[in-house]
Short mmCIF file of C-alpha atoms and ligand atoms in Angstrom, two decimals:
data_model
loop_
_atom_site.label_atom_id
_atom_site.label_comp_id
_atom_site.label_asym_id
_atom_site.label_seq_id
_atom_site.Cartn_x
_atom_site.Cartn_y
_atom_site.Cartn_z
CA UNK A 1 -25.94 10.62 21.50
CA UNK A 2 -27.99 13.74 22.97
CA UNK A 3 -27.36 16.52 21.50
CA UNK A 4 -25.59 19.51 23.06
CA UNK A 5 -26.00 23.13 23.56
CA UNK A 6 -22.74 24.61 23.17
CA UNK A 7 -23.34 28.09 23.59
CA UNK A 8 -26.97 29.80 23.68
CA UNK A 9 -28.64 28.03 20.64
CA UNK A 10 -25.75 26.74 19.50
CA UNK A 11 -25.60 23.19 19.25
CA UNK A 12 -23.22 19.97 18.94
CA UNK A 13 -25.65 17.91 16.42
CA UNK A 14 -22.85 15.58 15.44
CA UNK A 15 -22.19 12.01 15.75
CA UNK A 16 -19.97 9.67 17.94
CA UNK A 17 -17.83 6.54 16.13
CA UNK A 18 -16.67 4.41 19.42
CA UNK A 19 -15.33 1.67 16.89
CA UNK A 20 -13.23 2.89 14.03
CA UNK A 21 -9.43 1.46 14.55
CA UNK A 22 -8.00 2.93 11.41
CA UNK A 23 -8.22 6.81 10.03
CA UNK A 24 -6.75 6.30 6.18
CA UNK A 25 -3.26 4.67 8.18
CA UNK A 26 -3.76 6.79 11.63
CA UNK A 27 -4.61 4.50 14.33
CA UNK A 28 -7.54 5.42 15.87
CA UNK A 29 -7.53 3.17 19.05
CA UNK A 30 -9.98 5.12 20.95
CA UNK A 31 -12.62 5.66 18.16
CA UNK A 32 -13.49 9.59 16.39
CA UNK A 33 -16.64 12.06 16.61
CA UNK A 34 -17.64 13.84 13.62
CA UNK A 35 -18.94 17.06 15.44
CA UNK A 36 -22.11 18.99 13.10
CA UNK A 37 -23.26 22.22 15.35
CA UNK A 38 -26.45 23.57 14.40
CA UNK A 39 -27.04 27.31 14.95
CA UNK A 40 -30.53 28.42 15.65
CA UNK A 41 -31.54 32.17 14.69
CA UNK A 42 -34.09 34.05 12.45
CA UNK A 43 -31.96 31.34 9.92
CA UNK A 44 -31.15 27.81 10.90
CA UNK A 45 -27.79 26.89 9.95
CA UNK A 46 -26.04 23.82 10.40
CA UNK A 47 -21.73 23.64 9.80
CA UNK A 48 -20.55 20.45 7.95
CA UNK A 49 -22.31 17.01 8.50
CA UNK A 50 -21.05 13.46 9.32
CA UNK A 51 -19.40 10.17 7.16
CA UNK A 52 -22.25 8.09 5.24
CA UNK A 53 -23.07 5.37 7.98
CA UNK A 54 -23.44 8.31 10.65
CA UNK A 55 -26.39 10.08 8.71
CA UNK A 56 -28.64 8.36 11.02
CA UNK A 57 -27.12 10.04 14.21
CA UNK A 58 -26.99 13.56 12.66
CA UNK A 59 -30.71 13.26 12.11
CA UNK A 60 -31.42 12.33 15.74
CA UNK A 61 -29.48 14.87 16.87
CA UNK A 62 -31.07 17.69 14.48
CA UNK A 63 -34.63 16.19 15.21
CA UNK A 64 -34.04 17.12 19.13
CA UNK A 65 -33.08 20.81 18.33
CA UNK A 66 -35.23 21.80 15.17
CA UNK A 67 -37.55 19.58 12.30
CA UNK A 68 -34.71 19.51 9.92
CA UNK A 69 -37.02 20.92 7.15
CA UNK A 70 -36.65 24.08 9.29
CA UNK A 71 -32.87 24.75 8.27
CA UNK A 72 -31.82 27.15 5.89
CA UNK A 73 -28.27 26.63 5.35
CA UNK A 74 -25.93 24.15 5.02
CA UNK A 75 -22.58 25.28 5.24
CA UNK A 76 -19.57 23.24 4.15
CA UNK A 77 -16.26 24.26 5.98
CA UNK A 78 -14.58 20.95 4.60
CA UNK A 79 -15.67 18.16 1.64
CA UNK A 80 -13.88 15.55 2.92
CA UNK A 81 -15.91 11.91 3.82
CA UNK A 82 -15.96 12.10 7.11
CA UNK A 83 -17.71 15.74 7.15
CA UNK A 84 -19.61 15.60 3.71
CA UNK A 85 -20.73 11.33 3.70
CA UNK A 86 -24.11 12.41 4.50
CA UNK A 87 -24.20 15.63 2.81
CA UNK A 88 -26.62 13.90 -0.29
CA UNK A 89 -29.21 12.45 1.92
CA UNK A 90 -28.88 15.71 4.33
CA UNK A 91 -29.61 18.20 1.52
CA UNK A 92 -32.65 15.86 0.30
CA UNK A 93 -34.17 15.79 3.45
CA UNK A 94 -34.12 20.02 4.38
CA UNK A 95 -33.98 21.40 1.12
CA UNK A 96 -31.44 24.40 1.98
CA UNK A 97 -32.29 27.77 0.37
CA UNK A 98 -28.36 27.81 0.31
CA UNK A 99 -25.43 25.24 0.13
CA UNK A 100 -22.35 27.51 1.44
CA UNK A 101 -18.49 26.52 0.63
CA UNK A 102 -15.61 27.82 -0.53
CA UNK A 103 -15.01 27.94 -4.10
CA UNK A 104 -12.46 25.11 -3.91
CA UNK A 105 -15.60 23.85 -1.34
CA UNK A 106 -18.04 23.93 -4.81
CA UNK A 107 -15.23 22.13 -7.28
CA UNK A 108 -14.52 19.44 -4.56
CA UNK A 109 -18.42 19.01 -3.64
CA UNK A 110 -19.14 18.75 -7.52
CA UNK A 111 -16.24 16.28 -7.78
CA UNK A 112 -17.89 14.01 -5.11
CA UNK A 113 -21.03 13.97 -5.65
CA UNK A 114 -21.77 15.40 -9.29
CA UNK A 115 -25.05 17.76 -8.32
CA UNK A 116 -24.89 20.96 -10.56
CA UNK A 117 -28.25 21.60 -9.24
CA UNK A 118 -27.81 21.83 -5.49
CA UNK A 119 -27.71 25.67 -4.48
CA UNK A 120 -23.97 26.54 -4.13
CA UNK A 121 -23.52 29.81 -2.79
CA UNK A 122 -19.38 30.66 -2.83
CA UNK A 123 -18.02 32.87 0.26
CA UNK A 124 -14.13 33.92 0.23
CA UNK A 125 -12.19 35.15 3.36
CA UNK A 126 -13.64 38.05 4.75
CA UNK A 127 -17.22 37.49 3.79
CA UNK A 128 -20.37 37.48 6.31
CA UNK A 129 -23.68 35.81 6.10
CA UNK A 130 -25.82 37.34 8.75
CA UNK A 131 -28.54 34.61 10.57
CA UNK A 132 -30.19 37.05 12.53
CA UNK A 133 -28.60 38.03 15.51
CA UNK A 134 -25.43 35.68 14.84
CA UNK A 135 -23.30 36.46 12.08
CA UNK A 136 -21.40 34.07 10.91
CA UNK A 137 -17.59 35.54 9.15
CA UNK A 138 -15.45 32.99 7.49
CA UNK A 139 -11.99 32.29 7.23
CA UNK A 140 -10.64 30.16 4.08
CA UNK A 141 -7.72 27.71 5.17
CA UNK A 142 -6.85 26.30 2.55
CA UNK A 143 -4.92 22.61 3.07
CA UNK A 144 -5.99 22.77 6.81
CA UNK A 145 -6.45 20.04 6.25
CA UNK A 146 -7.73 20.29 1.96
CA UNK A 147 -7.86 22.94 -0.58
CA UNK A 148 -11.22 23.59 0.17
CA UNK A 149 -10.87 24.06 4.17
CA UNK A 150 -12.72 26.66 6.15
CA UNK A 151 -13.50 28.04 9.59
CA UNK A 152 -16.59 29.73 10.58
CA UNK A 153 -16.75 32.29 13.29
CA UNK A 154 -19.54 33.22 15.06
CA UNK A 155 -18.37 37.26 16.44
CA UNK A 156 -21.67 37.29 19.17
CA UNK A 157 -20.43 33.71 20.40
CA UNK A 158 -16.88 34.48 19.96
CA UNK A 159 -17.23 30.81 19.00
CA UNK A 160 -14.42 29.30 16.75
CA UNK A 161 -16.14 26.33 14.41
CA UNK A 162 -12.69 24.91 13.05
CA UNK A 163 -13.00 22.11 10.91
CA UNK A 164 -10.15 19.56 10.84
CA UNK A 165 -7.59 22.12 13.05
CA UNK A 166 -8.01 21.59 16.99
CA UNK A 167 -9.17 18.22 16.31
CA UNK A 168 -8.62 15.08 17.95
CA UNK A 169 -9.54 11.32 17.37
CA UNK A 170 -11.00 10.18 20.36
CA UNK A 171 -14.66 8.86 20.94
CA UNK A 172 -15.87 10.57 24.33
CA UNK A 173 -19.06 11.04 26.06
CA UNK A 174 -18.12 14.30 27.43
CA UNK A 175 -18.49 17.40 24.64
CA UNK A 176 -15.95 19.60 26.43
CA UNK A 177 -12.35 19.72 26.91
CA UNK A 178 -12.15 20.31 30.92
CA UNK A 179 -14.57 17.27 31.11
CA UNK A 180 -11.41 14.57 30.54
CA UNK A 181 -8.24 13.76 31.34
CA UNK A 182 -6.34 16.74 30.05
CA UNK A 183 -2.79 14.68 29.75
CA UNK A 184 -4.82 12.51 27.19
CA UNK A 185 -6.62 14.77 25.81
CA UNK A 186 -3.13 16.71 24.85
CA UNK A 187 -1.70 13.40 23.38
CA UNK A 188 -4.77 12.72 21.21
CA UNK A 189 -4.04 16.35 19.99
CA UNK A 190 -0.54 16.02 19.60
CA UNK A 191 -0.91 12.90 17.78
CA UNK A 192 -3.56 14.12 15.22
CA UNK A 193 -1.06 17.13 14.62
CA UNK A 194 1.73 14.97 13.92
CA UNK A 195 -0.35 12.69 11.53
CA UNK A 196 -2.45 15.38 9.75
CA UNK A 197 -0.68 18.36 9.72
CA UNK A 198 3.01 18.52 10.50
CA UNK A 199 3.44 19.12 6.90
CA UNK A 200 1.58 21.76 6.52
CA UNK A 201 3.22 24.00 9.31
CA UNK A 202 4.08 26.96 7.40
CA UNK A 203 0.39 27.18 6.44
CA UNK A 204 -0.47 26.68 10.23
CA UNK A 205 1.83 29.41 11.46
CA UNK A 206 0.36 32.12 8.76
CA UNK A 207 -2.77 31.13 9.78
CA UNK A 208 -1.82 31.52 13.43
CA UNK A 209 -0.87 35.05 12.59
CA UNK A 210 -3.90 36.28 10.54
CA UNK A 211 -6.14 34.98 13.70
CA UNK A 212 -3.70 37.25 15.90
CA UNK A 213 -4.18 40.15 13.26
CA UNK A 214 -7.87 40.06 12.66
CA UNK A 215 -7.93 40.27 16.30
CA UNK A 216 -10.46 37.43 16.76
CA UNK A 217 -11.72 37.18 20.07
CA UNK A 218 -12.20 33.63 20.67
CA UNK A 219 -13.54 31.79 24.27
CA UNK A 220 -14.63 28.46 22.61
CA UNK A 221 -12.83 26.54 19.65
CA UNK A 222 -15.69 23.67 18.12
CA UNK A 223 -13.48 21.53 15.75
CA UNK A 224 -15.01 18.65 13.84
CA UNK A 225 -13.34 15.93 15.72
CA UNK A 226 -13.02 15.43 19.39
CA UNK A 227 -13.39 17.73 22.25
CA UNK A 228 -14.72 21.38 21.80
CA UNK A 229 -12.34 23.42 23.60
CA UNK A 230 -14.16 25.86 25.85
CA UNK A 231 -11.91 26.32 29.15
CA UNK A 232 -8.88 27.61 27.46
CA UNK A 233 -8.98 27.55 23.95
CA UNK A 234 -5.78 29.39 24.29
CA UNK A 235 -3.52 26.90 25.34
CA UNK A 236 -4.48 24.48 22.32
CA UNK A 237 -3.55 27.88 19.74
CA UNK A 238 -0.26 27.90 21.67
CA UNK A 239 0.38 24.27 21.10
CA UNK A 240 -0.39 24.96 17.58
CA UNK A 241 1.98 27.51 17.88
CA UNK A 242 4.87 25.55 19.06
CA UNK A 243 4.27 22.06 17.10
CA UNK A 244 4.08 24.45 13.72
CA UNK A 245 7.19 26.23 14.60
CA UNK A 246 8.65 22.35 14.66
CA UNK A 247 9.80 22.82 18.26
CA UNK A 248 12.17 20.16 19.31
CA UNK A 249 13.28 18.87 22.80
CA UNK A 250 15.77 16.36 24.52
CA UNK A 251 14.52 13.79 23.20
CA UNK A 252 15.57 10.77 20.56
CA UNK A 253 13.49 8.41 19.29
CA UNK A 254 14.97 5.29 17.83
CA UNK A 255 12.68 3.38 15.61
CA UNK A 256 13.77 -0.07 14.04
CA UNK A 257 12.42 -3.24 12.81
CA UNK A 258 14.41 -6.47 13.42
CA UNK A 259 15.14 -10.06 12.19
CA UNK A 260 16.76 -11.59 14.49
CA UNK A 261 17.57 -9.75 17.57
CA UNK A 262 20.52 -7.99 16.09
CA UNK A 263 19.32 -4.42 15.12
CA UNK A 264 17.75 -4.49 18.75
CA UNK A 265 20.54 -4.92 20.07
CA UNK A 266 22.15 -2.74 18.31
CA UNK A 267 19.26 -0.01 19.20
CA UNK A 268 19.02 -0.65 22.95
CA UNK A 269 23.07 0.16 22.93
CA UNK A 270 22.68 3.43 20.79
CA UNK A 271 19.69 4.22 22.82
CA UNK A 272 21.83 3.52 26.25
CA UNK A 273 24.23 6.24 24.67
CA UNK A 274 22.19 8.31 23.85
CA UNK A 275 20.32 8.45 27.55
CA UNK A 276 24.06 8.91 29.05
CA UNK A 277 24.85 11.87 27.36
CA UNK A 278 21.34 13.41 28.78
CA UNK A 279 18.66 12.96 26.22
CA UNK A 280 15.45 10.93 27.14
CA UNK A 281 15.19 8.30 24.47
CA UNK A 282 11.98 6.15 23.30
CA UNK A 283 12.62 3.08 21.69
CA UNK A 284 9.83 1.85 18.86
CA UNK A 285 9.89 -1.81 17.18
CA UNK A 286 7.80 -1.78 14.12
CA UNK A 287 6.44 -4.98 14.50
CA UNK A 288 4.76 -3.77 17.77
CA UNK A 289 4.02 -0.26 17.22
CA UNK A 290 1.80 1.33 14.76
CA UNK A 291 3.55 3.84 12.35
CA UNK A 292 1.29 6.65 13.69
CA UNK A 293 1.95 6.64 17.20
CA UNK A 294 5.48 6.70 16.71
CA UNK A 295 5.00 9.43 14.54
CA UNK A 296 3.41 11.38 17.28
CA UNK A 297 6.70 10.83 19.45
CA UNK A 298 8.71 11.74 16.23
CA UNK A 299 6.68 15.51 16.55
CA UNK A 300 8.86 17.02 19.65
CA UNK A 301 12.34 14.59 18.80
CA UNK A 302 14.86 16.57 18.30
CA UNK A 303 16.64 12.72 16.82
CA UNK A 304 15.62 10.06 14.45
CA UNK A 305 17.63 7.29 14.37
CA UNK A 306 16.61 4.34 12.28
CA UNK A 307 17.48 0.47 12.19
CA UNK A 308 16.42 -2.23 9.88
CA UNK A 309 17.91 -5.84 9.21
CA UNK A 310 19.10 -6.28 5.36
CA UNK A 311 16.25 -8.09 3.34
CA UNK A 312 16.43 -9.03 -0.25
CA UNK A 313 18.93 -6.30 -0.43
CA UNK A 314 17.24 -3.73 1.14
CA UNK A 315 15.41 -2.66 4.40
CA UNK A 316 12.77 -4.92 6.33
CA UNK A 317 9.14 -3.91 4.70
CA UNK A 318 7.85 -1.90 8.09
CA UNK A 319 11.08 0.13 8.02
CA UNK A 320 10.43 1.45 4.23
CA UNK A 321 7.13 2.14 4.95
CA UNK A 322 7.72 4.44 8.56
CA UNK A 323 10.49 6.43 6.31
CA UNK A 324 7.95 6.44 3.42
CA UNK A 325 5.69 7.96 6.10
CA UNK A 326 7.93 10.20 8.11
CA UNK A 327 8.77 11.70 4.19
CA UNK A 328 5.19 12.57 3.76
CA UNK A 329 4.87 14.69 6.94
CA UNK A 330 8.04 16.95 6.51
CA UNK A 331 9.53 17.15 9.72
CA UNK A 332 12.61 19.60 10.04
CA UNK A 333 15.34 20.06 11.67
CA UNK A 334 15.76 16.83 12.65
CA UNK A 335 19.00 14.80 13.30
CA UNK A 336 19.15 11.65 11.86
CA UNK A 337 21.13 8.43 11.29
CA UNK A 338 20.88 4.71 10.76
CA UNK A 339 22.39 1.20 11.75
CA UNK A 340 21.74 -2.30 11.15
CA UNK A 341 22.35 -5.90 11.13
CA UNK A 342 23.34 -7.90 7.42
CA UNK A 343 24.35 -11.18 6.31
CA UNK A 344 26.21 -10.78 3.41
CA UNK A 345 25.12 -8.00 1.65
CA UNK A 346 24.01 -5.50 3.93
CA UNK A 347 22.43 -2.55 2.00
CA UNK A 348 19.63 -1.22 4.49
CA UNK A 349 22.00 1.15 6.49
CA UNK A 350 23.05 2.88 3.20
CA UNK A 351 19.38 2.96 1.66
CA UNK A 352 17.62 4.56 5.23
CA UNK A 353 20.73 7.10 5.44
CA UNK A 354 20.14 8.22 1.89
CA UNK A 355 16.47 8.51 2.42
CA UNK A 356 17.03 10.75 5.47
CA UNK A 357 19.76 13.23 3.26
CA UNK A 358 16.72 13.23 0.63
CA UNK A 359 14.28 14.49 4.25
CA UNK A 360 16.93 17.09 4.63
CA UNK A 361 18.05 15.36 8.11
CA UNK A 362 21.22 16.33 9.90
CA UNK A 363 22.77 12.91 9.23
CA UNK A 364 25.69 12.89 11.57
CA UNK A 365 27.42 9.85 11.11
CA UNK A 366 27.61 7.34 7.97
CA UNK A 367 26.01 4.81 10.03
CA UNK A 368 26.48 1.22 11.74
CA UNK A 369 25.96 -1.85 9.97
CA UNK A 370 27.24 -5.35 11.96
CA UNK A 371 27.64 -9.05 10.25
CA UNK A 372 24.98 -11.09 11.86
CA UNK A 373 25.56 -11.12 15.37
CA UNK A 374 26.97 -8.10 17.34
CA UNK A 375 30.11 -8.42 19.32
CA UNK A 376 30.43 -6.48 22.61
CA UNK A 377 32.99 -3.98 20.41
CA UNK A 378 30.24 -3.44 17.67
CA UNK A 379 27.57 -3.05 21.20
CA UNK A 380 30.33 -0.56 22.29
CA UNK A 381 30.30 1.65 18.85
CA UNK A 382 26.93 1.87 19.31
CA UNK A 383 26.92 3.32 22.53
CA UNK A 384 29.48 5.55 20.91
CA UNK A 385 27.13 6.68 18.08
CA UNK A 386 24.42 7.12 20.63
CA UNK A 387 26.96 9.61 22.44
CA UNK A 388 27.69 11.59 19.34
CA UNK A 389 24.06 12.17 18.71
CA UNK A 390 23.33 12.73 22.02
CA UNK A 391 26.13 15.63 22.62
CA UNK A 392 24.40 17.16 19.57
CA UNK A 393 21.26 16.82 20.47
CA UNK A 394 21.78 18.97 23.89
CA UNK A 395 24.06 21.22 22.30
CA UNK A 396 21.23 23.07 20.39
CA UNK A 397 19.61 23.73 24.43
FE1 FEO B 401 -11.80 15.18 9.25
FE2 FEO B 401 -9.90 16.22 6.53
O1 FEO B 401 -11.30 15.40 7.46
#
């Protein structure tokens, strides 16, 4: 892909992957960018690289702004594979007078790729490196999205280069955010929230509020993945903002896996409840919907309610593995509960409901488990449960 100038020699030298379908368990239906931005200045610097089979494309796209011999520095504002991949064949080919990370940057790079020799220089919050008439000030965030995480902020651009935050995995011709569909592009960034760093909230909001108080003055936020957000990077911080905070709405989602038609059901009668006391409900069957994208509906559901068939004496495989998942990325606040369809022994209802005490969820109910097949009475208690979760739900507004 051409490079682009992002702001006056500032450029997008990155690299666009149309094909990848699966991010370490996120589904990535509509492909990733790793985004490198070279700045050119008395010094040539150029902010993270690209994953190993990508190196080619960073080249290409250095080659049309600079001979890559020409950079100085190569600065590292996150070690993980899909930024630092081509870091070994990068630093090989422009010899940097400086290699410039964090210090967890210089344990994690070490712990990669095992080069004492390459020329670490360690910065820490607050510190400068001036490349002319840019200076670039950086900002460690640590576990946004690793230890070693960093943003780099270019005051004369008021330019924003922000790692893994802002990001989004979608594989676009377009650079900029008011170049696509903006309903999209705000799911893609909801869903990479949701699946990256909903667990790391707390971290987001103080983060939030150190931008606010070091008064940054930002007009374009350049994250590593996605769209650069240049017509108002505001509105993105304020999503930030609200998904950290947890924010919940009207909303239930009922996710469920099923063995023979029972649990649905049973799910399509708590959902019907559910809808008649007022809240808009989403229903997700595991064996046709991918653990992350229900996750991204789980980020602004105010309910969780959870179904599995009894297997082997516990809950269908897909089922363990979404509460496995939904554990790992710490959602609060949540109401929660759980039903399901047995045969004879019928343990799955008790095993989700203690999983969602242990995930701190408001569990409101003990539960519905049925024999088998549900009668129209069972159908009715599960309209009933859908009710009571439902009048909770829009009691908290
Ligand atoms: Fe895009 Fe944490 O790497």
């Amino acid at each position: 892909m051409k490079s682009t100038e992002i702001k006056p020699n500032v450029h997008w030298v990155g690299a666009i992957d149309w094909n990848i379908r699966d991010f370490h368990g996120y589904s990535t239906y509509k492909g990733t960018t790793y985004n490198s931005f070279l700045v050119k200045d008395e010094k040539i610097a150029l902010f993270d690289t690209v994953k190993k089979p990508f190196l080619s494309d960073l080249v290409h796209g250095i080659r049309q702004v600079v001979d890559p011999i020409k950079i100085d520095y190569l600065i590292v504002n996150h070690v993980e594979m899909d930024h630092s991949g081509a870091i070994p064949e990068i630093i090989e080919l422009i010899k940097p007078e400086k290699v410039i990370c964090s210090e967890m940057g210089k344990k994690a790079l070490l712990e990669h790729f095992h080069r004492e020799d390459w020329p670490f220089e360690v910065v820490k919050s607050g510190q400068t490196l001036s490349l002319g008439s840019k200076t670039v000030h950086f900002l460690e965030t640590r576990m946004l999205h690793w230890p070693d995480s960093m943003f780099s902020y270019i005051a004369e651009d008021r330019l924003l280069i922000s790692s893994d935050a802002f990001g989004q995995h979608w594989a676009t011709s377009e650079r900029f955010d008011d170049e696509v569909d903006q309903p999209e592009l705000f799911a893609h960034a909801a869903k990479y929230y949701a699946n990256i760093l909903l667990l790391y909230s707390p971290l987001v909001q103080k983060l939030l509020g150190s931008v606010q108080k070091m008064g940054l003055d930002i007009d374009m936020i350049a994250p590593d993945h996605g769209l650069i957000w240049r017509s108002n990077p505001s509105k993105i911080i304020q999503a930030y903002d609200t998904w950290s905070q947890q924010q919940t709405t009207r909303k239930a989602v009922i996710v469920y896996d099923t063995m023979w038609q029972s649990t649905e059901l049973m799910a399509k009668a708590i959902g019907a409840g559910l809808a008649d006391a007022g809240v808009s409900v989403k229903l997700y069957n595991l064996k046709v919907n991918h653990r992350s994208d229900v996750m991204a509906q789980i980020l602004d559901a105010r309910a969780v309610i959870f179904g599995s068939s009894t297997l082997n004496n516990g809950m269908l495989p897909t089922v363990a593995d979404m509460l496995c998942y939904v554990k790992g990325l710490r959602p609060v606040g949540r109401i929660g509960a759980a039903f399901g369809s047995y045969g004879w022994s019928g343990e799955a209802v008790k095993l989700i409901t203690q999983a969602l005490e242990e995930m701190k969820f408001e569990v409101l109910d003990p539960g519905i488990r049925v024999k088998f097949a549900p009668t129209h009475e069972d159908l009715k208690r599960c309209g009933e449960l859908g009710h009571k979760i439902g009048h909770a739900v829009m009691e908290q507004g």
